[in-house]
Short mmCIF file of C-alpha atoms and ligand atoms in Angstrom, two decimals:
data_model
loop_
_atom_site.label_atom_id
_atom_site.label_comp_id
_atom_site.label_asym_id
_atom_site.label_seq_id
_atom_site.Cartn_x
_atom_site.Cartn_y
_atom_site.Cartn_z
CA MET J 1 34.14 34.87 13.12
CA TYR J 2 32.67 31.77 11.47
CA ASP J 3 32.32 31.31 7.72
CA VAL J 4 28.74 30.18 8.30
CA VAL J 5 26.36 30.46 11.25
CA ILE J 6 23.30 28.28 10.86
CA ILE J 7 20.11 28.73 12.88
CA GLY J 8 18.19 25.47 13.08
CA GLY J 9 19.52 21.91 13.27
CA GLY J 10 16.95 20.06 11.15
CA PRO J 11 17.60 18.54 7.72
CA GLY J 12 18.22 21.96 6.11
CA GLY J 13 20.51 23.19 8.89
CA TYR J 14 22.42 19.99 9.63
CA ALA J 15 22.90 19.21 5.93
CA ALA J 16 24.41 22.69 5.46
CA ALA J 17 26.67 22.12 8.49
CA LEU J 18 27.81 18.69 7.28
CA TYR J 19 28.30 19.68 3.64
CA ALA J 20 30.44 22.70 4.56
CA HIS J 21 33.39 20.39 5.33
CA ASN J 22 33.78 19.78 1.59
CA PHE J 23 35.01 23.35 1.31
CA GLY J 24 36.81 23.68 4.65
CA LEU J 25 34.29 26.25 5.94
CA THR J 26 34.07 26.90 9.68
CA VAL J 27 30.53 26.39 10.96
CA ALA J 28 28.43 27.18 14.03
CA LEU J 29 25.06 25.47 14.30
CA VAL J 30 22.45 26.86 16.69
CA GLU J 31 19.71 24.50 17.85
CA LYS J 32 17.27 24.94 20.73
CA GLU J 33 16.57 21.21 21.17
CA ARG J 34 18.44 18.10 20.11
CA VAL J 35 19.83 18.22 16.59
CA GLY J 36 17.63 16.51 14.00
CA GLY J 37 14.72 18.89 13.61
CA THR J 38 11.18 17.98 12.66
CA CYS J 39 12.25 15.16 10.36
CA LEU J 40 14.28 13.19 12.89
CA ILE J 41 12.43 14.07 16.07
CA ARG J 42 8.76 14.61 15.20
CA GLY J 43 8.29 13.99 11.52
CA CYS J 44 9.55 11.62 8.86
CA ILE J 45 11.57 9.25 11.01
CA PRO J 46 9.20 8.67 13.95
CA ALA J 47 6.21 8.52 11.60
CA LYS J 48 7.91 5.85 9.52
CA ALA J 49 8.86 3.96 12.69
CA TRP J 50 5.16 3.81 13.68
CA LEU J 51 4.21 2.83 10.11
CA GLU J 52 6.75 0.01 10.29
CA SER J 53 5.16 -1.28 13.52
CA ALA J 54 1.77 -1.15 11.78
CA ASP J 55 3.24 -3.05 8.83
CA VAL J 56 4.60 -5.81 11.07
CA PHE J 57 1.18 -6.02 12.75
CA THR J 58 -0.50 -6.39 9.35
CA THR J 59 2.00 -9.02 8.24
CA VAL J 60 1.36 -11.08 11.37
CA SER J 61 -2.41 -10.60 11.06
CA HIS J 62 -2.32 -12.00 7.52
CA ALA J 63 0.33 -14.64 8.13
CA ALA J 64 -2.16 -17.50 7.72
CA GLU J 65 -2.56 -16.58 4.03
CA PHE J 66 1.06 -17.65 3.63
CA GLY J 67 0.59 -20.83 5.61
CA VAL J 68 2.10 -19.34 8.75
CA HIS J 69 -0.17 -19.70 11.77
CA ALA J 70 0.20 -17.41 14.72
CA SER J 71 -2.26 -16.22 17.32
CA PRO J 72 -3.95 -12.96 16.39
CA PRO J 73 -1.47 -10.19 17.24
CA THR J 74 -2.04 -7.51 19.82
CA PHE J 75 -0.33 -4.14 19.72
CA ASN J 76 1.40 -2.69 22.75
CA TRP J 77 1.45 1.09 22.23
CA GLU J 78 4.02 1.71 24.95
CA GLU J 79 6.44 -0.70 23.33
CA GLY J 80 5.71 0.76 19.90
CA LEU J 81 6.52 4.20 21.30
CA ALA J 82 9.68 2.92 22.96
CA ARG J 83 10.90 1.45 19.68
CA LYS J 84 10.09 4.68 17.85
CA ASN J 85 12.14 6.53 20.49
CA ARG J 86 15.07 4.13 20.12
CA VAL J 87 15.10 4.66 16.34
CA VAL J 88 15.02 8.44 16.80
CA ASP J 89 17.71 8.38 19.52
CA GLN J 90 20.02 6.25 17.39
CA LEU J 91 19.76 8.67 14.48
CA VAL J 92 20.06 11.80 16.64
CA ASN J 93 23.13 10.38 18.38
CA GLY J 94 24.65 9.39 15.05
CA LEU J 95 24.04 12.88 13.71
CA SER J 96 25.54 14.53 16.82
CA GLY J 97 28.64 12.36 16.43
CA LEU J 98 28.98 13.21 12.76
CA LEU J 99 28.66 16.96 13.43
CA LYS J 100 31.40 16.65 16.04
CA LYS J 101 33.63 14.73 13.64
CA ARG J 102 33.15 17.47 11.07
CA ASN J 103 34.18 20.09 13.67
CA VAL J 104 30.83 21.85 13.66
CA ASP J 105 30.37 23.95 16.82
CA VAL J 106 26.86 23.23 18.05
CA PHE J 107 25.32 25.92 20.28
CA ASP J 108 22.46 24.73 22.44
CA GLY J 109 19.96 27.60 22.57
CA TYR J 110 17.52 29.82 20.74
CA GLY J 111 19.10 31.89 17.97
CA ARG J 112 17.97 35.21 16.55
CA LEU J 113 19.53 37.51 13.99
CA ALA J 114 20.74 40.76 15.50
CA GLY J 115 21.51 42.29 12.13
CA PRO J 116 23.30 40.74 9.16
CA GLY J 117 26.11 38.42 10.22
CA LYS J 118 25.22 38.56 13.93
CA VAL J 119 23.37 35.82 15.74
CA VAL J 120 22.45 36.07 19.39
CA VAL J 121 21.91 32.73 21.11
CA GLU J 122 19.94 32.46 24.34
CA THR J 123 21.43 29.49 26.16
CA SER J 124 20.66 28.15 29.62
CA ASP J 125 23.87 29.88 30.80
CA GLY J 126 23.15 33.27 29.28
CA THR J 127 23.58 34.92 25.95
CA VAL J 128 26.23 34.08 23.37
CA GLU J 129 26.91 36.30 20.39
CA LEU J 130 28.12 34.67 17.19
CA GLU J 131 29.47 36.35 14.11
CA GLY J 132 29.37 34.83 10.67
CA ARG J 133 30.39 35.93 7.20
CA ASN J 134 27.20 34.17 6.16
CA THR J 135 24.08 33.11 8.00
CA ILE J 136 21.70 30.33 7.02
CA LEU J 137 18.15 30.36 8.37
CA ALA J 138 16.84 26.81 8.66
CA VAL J 139 14.27 27.05 11.43
CA GLY J 140 11.59 24.86 9.85
CA SER J 141 7.86 24.72 10.37
CA VAL J 142 5.17 23.89 12.92
CA PRO J 143 1.78 22.20 12.53
CA ARG J 144 -1.07 24.56 11.65
CA SER J 145 -4.59 24.23 12.88
CA ILE J 146 -8.00 25.42 11.70
CA PRO J 147 -10.58 27.58 13.49
CA ASP J 148 -12.28 25.81 16.45
CA TYR J 149 -9.58 23.11 16.44
CA ASP J 150 -6.87 24.64 18.63
CA PHE J 151 -4.43 21.96 19.71
CA ASP J 152 -4.88 20.94 23.35
CA GLY J 153 -2.68 17.86 23.25
CA GLN J 154 -5.49 15.76 24.77
CA ARG J 155 -8.33 15.58 22.28
CA ILE J 156 -7.28 17.94 19.50
CA LEU J 157 -3.87 16.86 18.39
CA SER J 158 -1.16 17.70 15.92
CA SER J 159 1.18 15.10 14.47
CA ASP J 160 3.67 16.16 17.20
CA HIS J 161 1.26 14.82 19.82
CA ALA J 162 0.16 11.76 17.85
CA LEU J 163 3.74 10.54 17.47
CA GLU J 164 3.90 10.28 21.28
CA TRP J 165 0.83 8.10 21.80
CA ASP J 166 1.65 5.67 24.60
CA ARG J 167 -1.77 4.04 24.61
CA ASP J 168 -4.46 3.21 22.13
CA PRO J 169 -6.02 6.53 21.05
CA GLY J 170 -9.32 4.77 20.27
CA ARG J 171 -11.52 6.26 17.54
CA VAL J 172 -9.70 8.98 15.64
CA ALA J 173 -10.89 11.66 13.22
CA VAL J 174 -8.09 12.85 10.95
CA ILE J 175 -8.65 16.23 9.32
CA GLY J 176 -6.69 16.71 6.11
CA ALA J 177 -5.73 13.91 3.71
CA GLY J 178 -2.32 15.21 2.69
CA ALA J 179 0.83 13.21 3.42
CA ILE J 180 0.52 13.44 7.21
CA GLY J 181 -3.23 12.72 7.37
CA CYS J 182 -2.99 9.73 5.04
CA GLU J 183 0.05 8.25 6.79
CA PHE J 184 -1.63 8.41 10.21
CA ALA J 185 -4.94 7.12 8.82
CA SER J 186 -3.07 4.21 7.25
CA LEU J 187 -1.17 3.22 10.37
CA LEU J 188 -4.17 3.61 12.67
CA GLY J 189 -6.32 1.61 10.28
CA ASP J 190 -3.70 -1.15 10.19
CA LEU J 191 -3.60 -1.26 13.98
CA GLY J 192 -7.35 -1.77 14.09
CA ASN J 193 -8.46 1.70 15.16
CA GLU J 194 -11.67 3.26 13.88
CA VAL J 195 -10.51 6.08 11.60
CA HIS J 196 -12.46 8.86 9.88
CA LEU J 197 -10.41 10.80 7.34
CA PHE J 198 -11.81 14.17 6.20
CA GLU J 199 -10.50 16.08 3.20
CA MET J 200 -11.77 19.43 1.97
CA LEU J 201 -10.65 18.84 -1.63
CA ASP J 202 -11.93 16.11 -3.93
CA GLN J 203 -9.26 13.42 -3.45
CA VAL J 204 -6.71 12.11 -0.99
CA VAL J 205 -3.18 13.51 -1.41
CA PRO J 206 -4.49 16.53 -3.33
CA GLY J 207 -2.21 17.53 -6.16
CA SER J 208 -1.19 13.95 -6.90
CA ASP J 209 -2.39 12.03 -9.95
CA PRO J 210 -6.16 11.44 -9.50
CA GLN J 211 -6.01 7.85 -10.80
CA ALA J 212 -3.22 7.07 -8.31
CA ALA J 213 -5.08 8.85 -5.51
CA ARG J 214 -8.20 6.77 -6.29
CA SER J 215 -6.15 3.59 -6.09
CA LEU J 216 -4.73 4.62 -2.71
CA GLN J 217 -8.15 5.73 -1.48
CA ARG J 218 -9.74 2.43 -2.50
CA GLN J 219 -7.08 0.45 -0.70
CA LEU J 220 -7.31 2.53 2.48
CA ALA J 221 -11.10 2.34 2.40
CA GLY J 222 -10.84 -1.42 1.79
CA ARG J 223 -9.09 -1.69 5.16
CA GLY J 224 -12.03 0.00 6.87
CA ILE J 225 -10.87 3.63 6.94
CA GLU J 226 -13.86 5.93 6.45
CA ILE J 227 -12.75 8.52 3.91
CA ARG J 228 -14.80 11.58 3.11
CA THR J 229 -13.53 13.98 0.46
CA SER J 230 -15.00 17.37 -0.55
CA VAL J 231 -16.22 17.92 3.01
CA SER J 232 -15.71 20.63 5.59
CA VAL J 233 -15.89 19.86 9.26
CA GLY J 234 -17.75 22.16 11.66
CA PRO J 235 -16.81 23.10 15.23
CA PRO J 236 -16.31 20.02 17.43
CA SER J 237 -18.21 19.49 20.67
CA VAL J 238 -17.10 17.49 23.66
CA GLY J 239 -19.64 15.20 25.30
CA GLN J 240 -19.75 12.25 27.67
CA GLY J 241 -18.87 9.70 25.03
CA GLY J 242 -16.13 11.63 23.29
CA ILE J 243 -15.74 14.44 20.84
CA THR J 244 -18.26 15.00 18.08
CA VAL J 245 -17.05 16.21 14.70
CA PRO J 246 -19.87 17.56 12.52
CA PHE J 247 -19.79 17.66 8.71
CA GLY J 248 -22.73 18.55 6.46
CA ASP J 249 -25.85 17.17 8.18
CA GLU J 250 -23.94 14.37 9.81
CA SER J 251 -21.37 13.89 12.53
CA VAL J 252 -19.06 11.28 13.95
CA GLU J 253 -18.06 10.71 17.54
CA VAL J 254 -14.41 9.98 18.20
CA ASP J 255 -11.92 9.92 21.07
CA ALA J 256 -9.30 12.13 19.42
CA VAL J 257 -9.00 14.48 16.47
CA LEU J 258 -5.73 14.72 14.59
CA VAL J 259 -5.47 17.94 12.60
CA ALA J 260 -3.13 17.58 9.61
CA VAL J 261 -3.88 20.59 7.43
CA GLY J 262 -0.35 21.72 6.66
CA ARG J 263 2.63 23.29 8.39
CA ALA J 264 3.42 26.97 8.95
CA PRO J 265 6.91 28.53 8.75
CA ARG J 266 8.54 29.37 12.07
CA THR J 267 9.79 32.83 11.09
CA GLY J 268 7.95 34.92 13.71
CA ASP J 269 10.70 35.41 16.28
CA LEU J 270 13.96 35.36 14.36
CA GLY J 271 15.00 39.00 14.44
CA LEU J 272 14.25 39.38 10.74
CA GLU J 273 13.05 42.95 11.28
CA ALA J 274 16.69 43.94 11.76
CA THR J 275 17.45 42.77 8.21
CA LYS J 276 16.24 43.24 4.64
CA VAL J 277 14.93 39.64 4.52
CA GLU J 278 11.55 39.60 2.74
CA LEU J 279 8.66 37.32 3.60
CA ASP J 280 5.65 36.03 1.73
CA ARG J 281 2.94 35.01 4.22
CA GLY J 282 5.67 34.12 6.70
CA TYR J 283 7.82 32.17 4.22
CA VAL J 284 11.25 33.56 3.34
CA ILE J 285 11.74 34.71 -0.23
CA VAL J 286 15.08 33.53 -1.66
CA ASP J 287 16.92 33.76 -4.95
CA SER J 288 16.24 30.31 -6.40
CA ALA J 289 19.74 30.06 -7.86
CA THR J 290 21.59 30.68 -4.60
CA GLN J 291 19.13 30.45 -1.65
CA GLU J 292 20.21 33.99 -0.66
CA THR J 293 17.55 36.29 0.80
CA ALA J 294 17.20 40.01 0.03
CA GLU J 295 19.80 40.56 2.80
CA PRO J 296 23.24 39.82 1.33
CA GLY J 297 24.96 37.00 3.21
CA VAL J 298 21.71 35.73 4.76
CA PHE J 299 20.40 32.50 3.23
CA ALA J 300 17.34 30.35 3.89
CA VAL J 301 16.73 26.64 3.33
CA GLY J 302 14.09 24.04 4.16
CA ASP J 303 10.45 24.41 5.20
CA ILE J 304 10.65 28.21 5.70
CA VAL J 305 11.46 28.88 2.03
CA ALA J 306 8.63 30.36 -0.02
CA GLY J 307 7.31 28.28 -2.91
CA THR J 308 9.36 25.09 -2.57
CA PRO J 309 8.23 21.68 -1.25
CA GLN J 310 8.27 21.15 2.52
CA LEU J 311 10.26 17.94 2.31
CA ALA J 312 13.39 16.96 4.24
CA HIS J 313 15.19 16.00 1.05
CA ALA J 314 14.31 19.35 -0.57
CA GLY J 315 15.87 20.92 2.54
CA PHE J 316 19.05 18.85 2.05
CA ALA J 317 19.26 19.96 -1.57
CA GLU J 318 18.70 23.63 -0.69
CA ALA J 319 21.39 23.40 1.98
CA ILE J 320 23.87 21.97 -0.53
CA ALA J 321 22.99 24.76 -2.98
CA ALA J 322 23.48 27.46 -0.32
CA ILE J 323 26.81 26.07 0.92
CA THR J 324 28.13 25.56 -2.62
CA TYR J 325 27.32 29.16 -3.47
CA ILE J 326 28.82 30.48 -0.23
CA ALA J 327 32.03 28.54 -0.83
CA THR J 328 32.47 29.02 -4.56
CA SER J 329 30.35 32.08 -5.51
CA GLU J 330 29.01 29.85 -8.30
CA PRO J 331 25.21 29.43 -8.26
CA SER J 332 24.29 25.77 -8.22
CA PRO J 333 20.49 25.80 -8.05
CA VAL J 334 18.36 22.91 -6.84
CA ASN J 335 16.75 20.92 -9.63
CA TYR J 336 13.20 20.78 -8.26
CA ARG J 337 11.94 19.15 -11.45
CA ALA J 338 12.85 15.65 -10.35
CA ILE J 339 12.41 15.64 -6.56
CA PRO J 340 10.40 12.57 -5.57
CA LEU J 341 7.47 12.81 -3.18
CA VAL J 342 6.69 9.68 -1.21
CA VAL J 343 3.62 9.20 0.95
CA TYR J 344 4.49 6.24 3.19
CA THR J 345 1.00 4.84 3.54
CA HIS J 346 0.32 1.15 2.99
CA PRO J 347 0.50 0.99 0.03
CA GLU J 348 2.88 3.84 -0.69
CA LEU J 349 2.13 6.56 -3.21
CA ALA J 350 5.19 8.10 -4.85
CA SER J 351 5.55 10.60 -7.63
CA VAL J 352 8.19 12.57 -9.45
CA GLY J 353 8.06 15.37 -12.00
CA LEU J 354 4.82 16.66 -13.45
CA THR J 355 1.37 15.18 -13.09
CA GLU J 356 -0.90 15.04 -16.12
CA ALA J 357 -2.76 18.15 -14.92
CA GLN J 358 0.44 20.12 -14.33
CA ALA J 359 1.84 19.12 -17.72
CA LEU J 360 -1.34 20.21 -19.50
CA GLU J 361 -1.34 23.47 -17.58
CA LEU J 362 2.22 24.12 -18.76
CA GLY J 363 1.05 23.62 -22.34
CA TYR J 364 2.53 20.17 -22.99
CA GLU J 365 0.86 17.75 -25.35
CA ILE J 366 1.21 14.51 -23.48
CA GLU J 367 1.09 10.74 -23.77
CA LYS J 368 0.07 8.88 -20.62
CA THR J 369 0.61 5.21 -19.96
CA SER J 370 -0.38 3.20 -16.94
CA HIS J 371 0.02 -0.39 -15.91
CA THR J 372 -1.52 -2.06 -12.88
CA LEU J 373 0.33 -4.30 -10.47
CA ALA J 374 -2.38 -6.97 -10.83
CA GLY J 375 -0.31 -9.24 -13.09
CA VAL J 376 3.14 -8.53 -11.67
CA GLY J 377 4.58 -11.78 -10.32
CA ARG J 378 6.49 -10.34 -7.39
CA ALA J 379 3.51 -8.25 -6.28
CA ILE J 380 1.31 -11.37 -6.33
CA ILE J 381 3.95 -13.28 -4.34
CA ARG J 382 3.96 -10.48 -1.77
CA GLY J 383 0.15 -10.63 -1.62
CA LYS J 384 0.09 -6.95 -2.57
CA ALA J 385 -0.82 -6.88 -6.24
CA GLN J 386 -2.85 -3.69 -6.09
CA GLY J 387 -1.68 -0.37 -7.42
CA LEU J 388 -0.27 1.04 -10.60
CA VAL J 389 2.57 2.73 -12.39
CA LYS J 390 1.71 5.77 -14.49
CA ILE J 391 4.09 7.58 -16.77
CA ILE J 392 3.54 10.96 -18.40
CA ALA J 393 5.67 11.75 -21.44
CA ALA J 394 5.67 14.78 -23.68
CA LYS J 395 4.15 13.79 -27.05
CA ASP J 396 7.04 12.31 -29.05
CA GLY J 397 9.31 13.52 -26.29
CA PRO J 398 10.83 12.67 -22.91
CA ILE J 399 9.30 11.33 -19.73
CA ILE J 400 8.22 14.33 -17.68
CA GLY J 401 6.46 12.74 -14.75
CA ALA J 402 5.49 9.49 -13.07
CA THR J 403 3.45 8.15 -10.18
CA VAL J 404 3.58 4.73 -8.53
CA VAL J 405 1.10 3.28 -6.03
CA GLY J 406 1.96 -0.02 -4.45
CA PRO J 407 4.35 -1.82 -2.11
CA ASP J 408 7.76 -0.08 -2.05
CA ALA J 409 6.53 2.61 -4.46
CA GLY J 410 8.88 4.97 -2.61
CA GLU J 411 11.85 2.87 -3.72
CA MET J 412 10.55 2.18 -7.23
CA ILE J 413 10.03 5.87 -8.00
CA HIS J 414 13.79 6.44 -8.05
CA GLU J 415 14.40 4.86 -11.43
CA LEU J 416 11.72 7.16 -12.77
CA MET J 417 13.49 10.04 -11.01
CA TYR J 418 16.47 9.39 -13.28
CA ALA J 419 14.22 9.13 -16.31
CA VAL J 420 12.60 12.49 -15.51
CA GLY J 421 15.86 14.11 -14.40
CA TRP J 422 17.77 12.99 -17.48
CA GLU J 423 14.82 13.64 -19.78
CA ALA J 424 14.90 10.08 -21.10
CA LEU J 425 12.67 9.14 -23.99
CA PRO J 426 10.35 6.23 -23.11
CA SER J 427 12.17 4.11 -25.74
CA GLU J 428 15.56 4.87 -24.12
CA ALA J 429 14.38 3.98 -20.63
CA ALA J 430 12.51 0.90 -21.93
CA ALA J 431 15.71 -0.47 -23.49
CA PHE J 432 16.99 -1.54 -20.06
CA VAL J 433 16.15 -5.00 -18.80
CA HIS J 434 14.61 -5.29 -15.34
CA ALA J 435 15.36 -8.27 -13.12
CA HIS J 436 12.63 -10.87 -12.88
CA PRO J 437 10.70 -11.27 -10.67
CA THR J 438 10.78 -7.80 -9.10
CA LEU J 439 8.24 -5.11 -8.35
CA ALA J 440 10.33 -2.80 -10.55
CA GLU J 441 9.27 -4.88 -13.54
CA ALA J 442 6.00 -2.97 -13.31
CA VAL J 443 8.01 0.13 -14.21
CA GLY J 444 9.74 -1.73 -17.04
CA GLU J 445 6.38 -2.88 -18.44
CA THR J 446 4.99 0.65 -18.27
CA LEU J 447 8.08 2.02 -20.02
CA MET J 448 7.72 -0.56 -22.81
CA ALA J 449 4.06 0.37 -23.22
CA ALA J 450 4.98 4.08 -23.19
CA ALA J 451 7.51 3.34 -25.94
CA GLY J 452 4.67 1.83 -27.99
CA ARG J 453 5.69 -1.83 -27.67
CA PRO J 454 4.16 -3.46 -24.60
CA LEU J 455 5.23 -6.98 -23.68
CA HIS J 456 2.55 -8.47 -21.42
P1 NAI M 1 -0.58 19.03 3.29
O1 NAI M 1 -0.63 20.43 2.87
O2 NAI M 1 0.16 18.04 2.50
O3 NAI M 1 -2.06 18.45 3.41
C1 NAI M 1 -3.04 19.11 4.18
C2 NAI M 1 -4.39 18.68 3.66
O4 NAI M 1 -5.38 19.20 4.50
C3 NAI M 1 -4.68 19.17 2.26
O5 NAI M 1 -5.07 18.08 1.48
C4 NAI M 1 -5.81 20.18 2.47
O6 NAI M 1 -6.69 20.23 1.38
C5 NAI M 1 -6.47 19.62 3.70
N1 NAI M 1 -7.24 20.58 4.48
C6 NAI M 1 -6.89 21.84 4.80
N2 NAI M 1 -7.86 22.40 5.56
C7 NAI M 1 -8.81 21.46 5.76
C8 NAI M 1 -10.05 21.43 6.44
N3 NAI M 1 -10.48 22.48 7.12
N4 NAI M 1 -10.78 20.30 6.38
C9 NAI M 1 -10.34 19.23 5.70
N5 NAI M 1 -9.18 19.19 5.02
C10 NAI M 1 -8.43 20.31 5.05
O7 NAI M 1 -0.09 19.07 4.79
P2 NAI M 1 0.31 17.93 5.82
O8 NAI M 1 -0.17 16.60 5.40
O9 NAI M 1 -0.10 18.47 7.14
O10 NAI M 1 1.88 17.92 5.71
C11 NAI M 1 2.63 19.12 5.94
C12 NAI M 1 3.85 19.16 5.06
O11 NAI M 1 4.74 18.14 5.42
C13 NAI M 1 3.50 18.95 3.61
O12 NAI M 1 4.24 19.84 2.82
C14 NAI M 1 3.90 17.55 3.34
O13 NAI M 1 4.30 17.34 1.99
C15 NAI M 1 5.06 17.36 4.30
N6 NAI M 1 5.11 15.97 4.67
C16 NAI M 1 5.63 15.09 3.80
C17 NAI M 1 5.66 13.76 4.09
C18 NAI M 1 6.20 12.81 3.11
O14 NAI M 1 6.83 13.25 2.16
N7 NAI M 1 5.99 11.53 3.29
C19 NAI M 1 5.11 13.23 5.34
C20 NAI M 1 4.56 14.24 6.15
C21 NAI M 1 4.57 15.54 5.81
#
């Protein structure tokens, strides 16, 4: 009998397994593939590895601006893929080693609940039955498609397929301009591919600050990516020259279509019918203070949880909350208010807390302050002085949200994470001195302006 049996070895599941050592809990982790889950194997990590290759390509392409002359670069997709695989393997191996060191028993097979506290694992050598005082469901999500765009792995692709490209995919239509769609559009655009990005809603990265989204959209479009917002695509047709994607009265012909319209929870075949676990459109409903489902002793974390962000780091936090509650019986809920979101496009778009629209909807009176990167020394030195920092504060009150677009926005957002998390007043946050010359000075400038006393 284990203290905890975890189904799913992605960020939610492996974080729960690793964190359990803090309390001396015995853990079994069931995983049907290698440990690592979507994030390590076909999500965050491989996508960022490809984006890094694209970044190096761009740097070399523009080297002459810096006085460095090189022949125009070429990109070898097979080698890019091999490097991506090496990065993934290194992290998966590191994770496997760490799980071993923490005495987590990893079961290689498909796990299903056979009633509360019982998990049946189908392994290649037969069935294993595990018993746990607690069970954590952390089975993650899979790419969704839209009607007429069933994935075939050849022409109609999900991000799973696109991360395995071993040759130039040619002209690509990307459907959906959320995080996945924008990241792929960005990297393909950087590598010189013809890219058409289609979004049903009226901006890229819907839900993010519109001013920030416009800045990102302008910069992506400036690199030749064709972006169409507020459009619906019709059924594709395959012809001699490629695949035709219609929209309105027009169409484009491409060699591949990448569908990036969201991810669906993988809760279909988990044995949940043998439990009291409740679902909302396939997502597991949990008590937000404990991560426990309606079935006592059965918890859920990560992408399958109803109503929380589908982000690896949200999964980590939910895992920590579940394990802490299991070990101590003290609820220790995730603070979702200050979880950063980073879209790793070039440039990055990162946000934390509330957007202006969300704050207004919640009834806040707000003060908004933005500052562009145009005059920021370090950004000019980097040749990347486009983008902005935007801070939303409650009127005469604390900072409640922020968005950054620009180089390393995903790193810069973290000081604003503290500001939002600790409910700092703009004047309190502005009192700190930023190093010069750094990109983070853009945040410092915005904070000073938000506090009513701008410097530059
Ligand atoms: P998403 O939900 O973020 O974006 C999907 C987009 O597709 C939306 O903008 C939606 O309006 C659009 N869309 C839906 N149907 C469409 C249609 N028929 N035509 C045109 N556009 C359509 O989902 P995405 O990008 O697939 O990512 C899945 C999840 O993974 C998200 O929760 C995302 O936050 C997460 N993720 C996070 C990353 C990050 O933090 N950097 C990177 C990749 C994924």
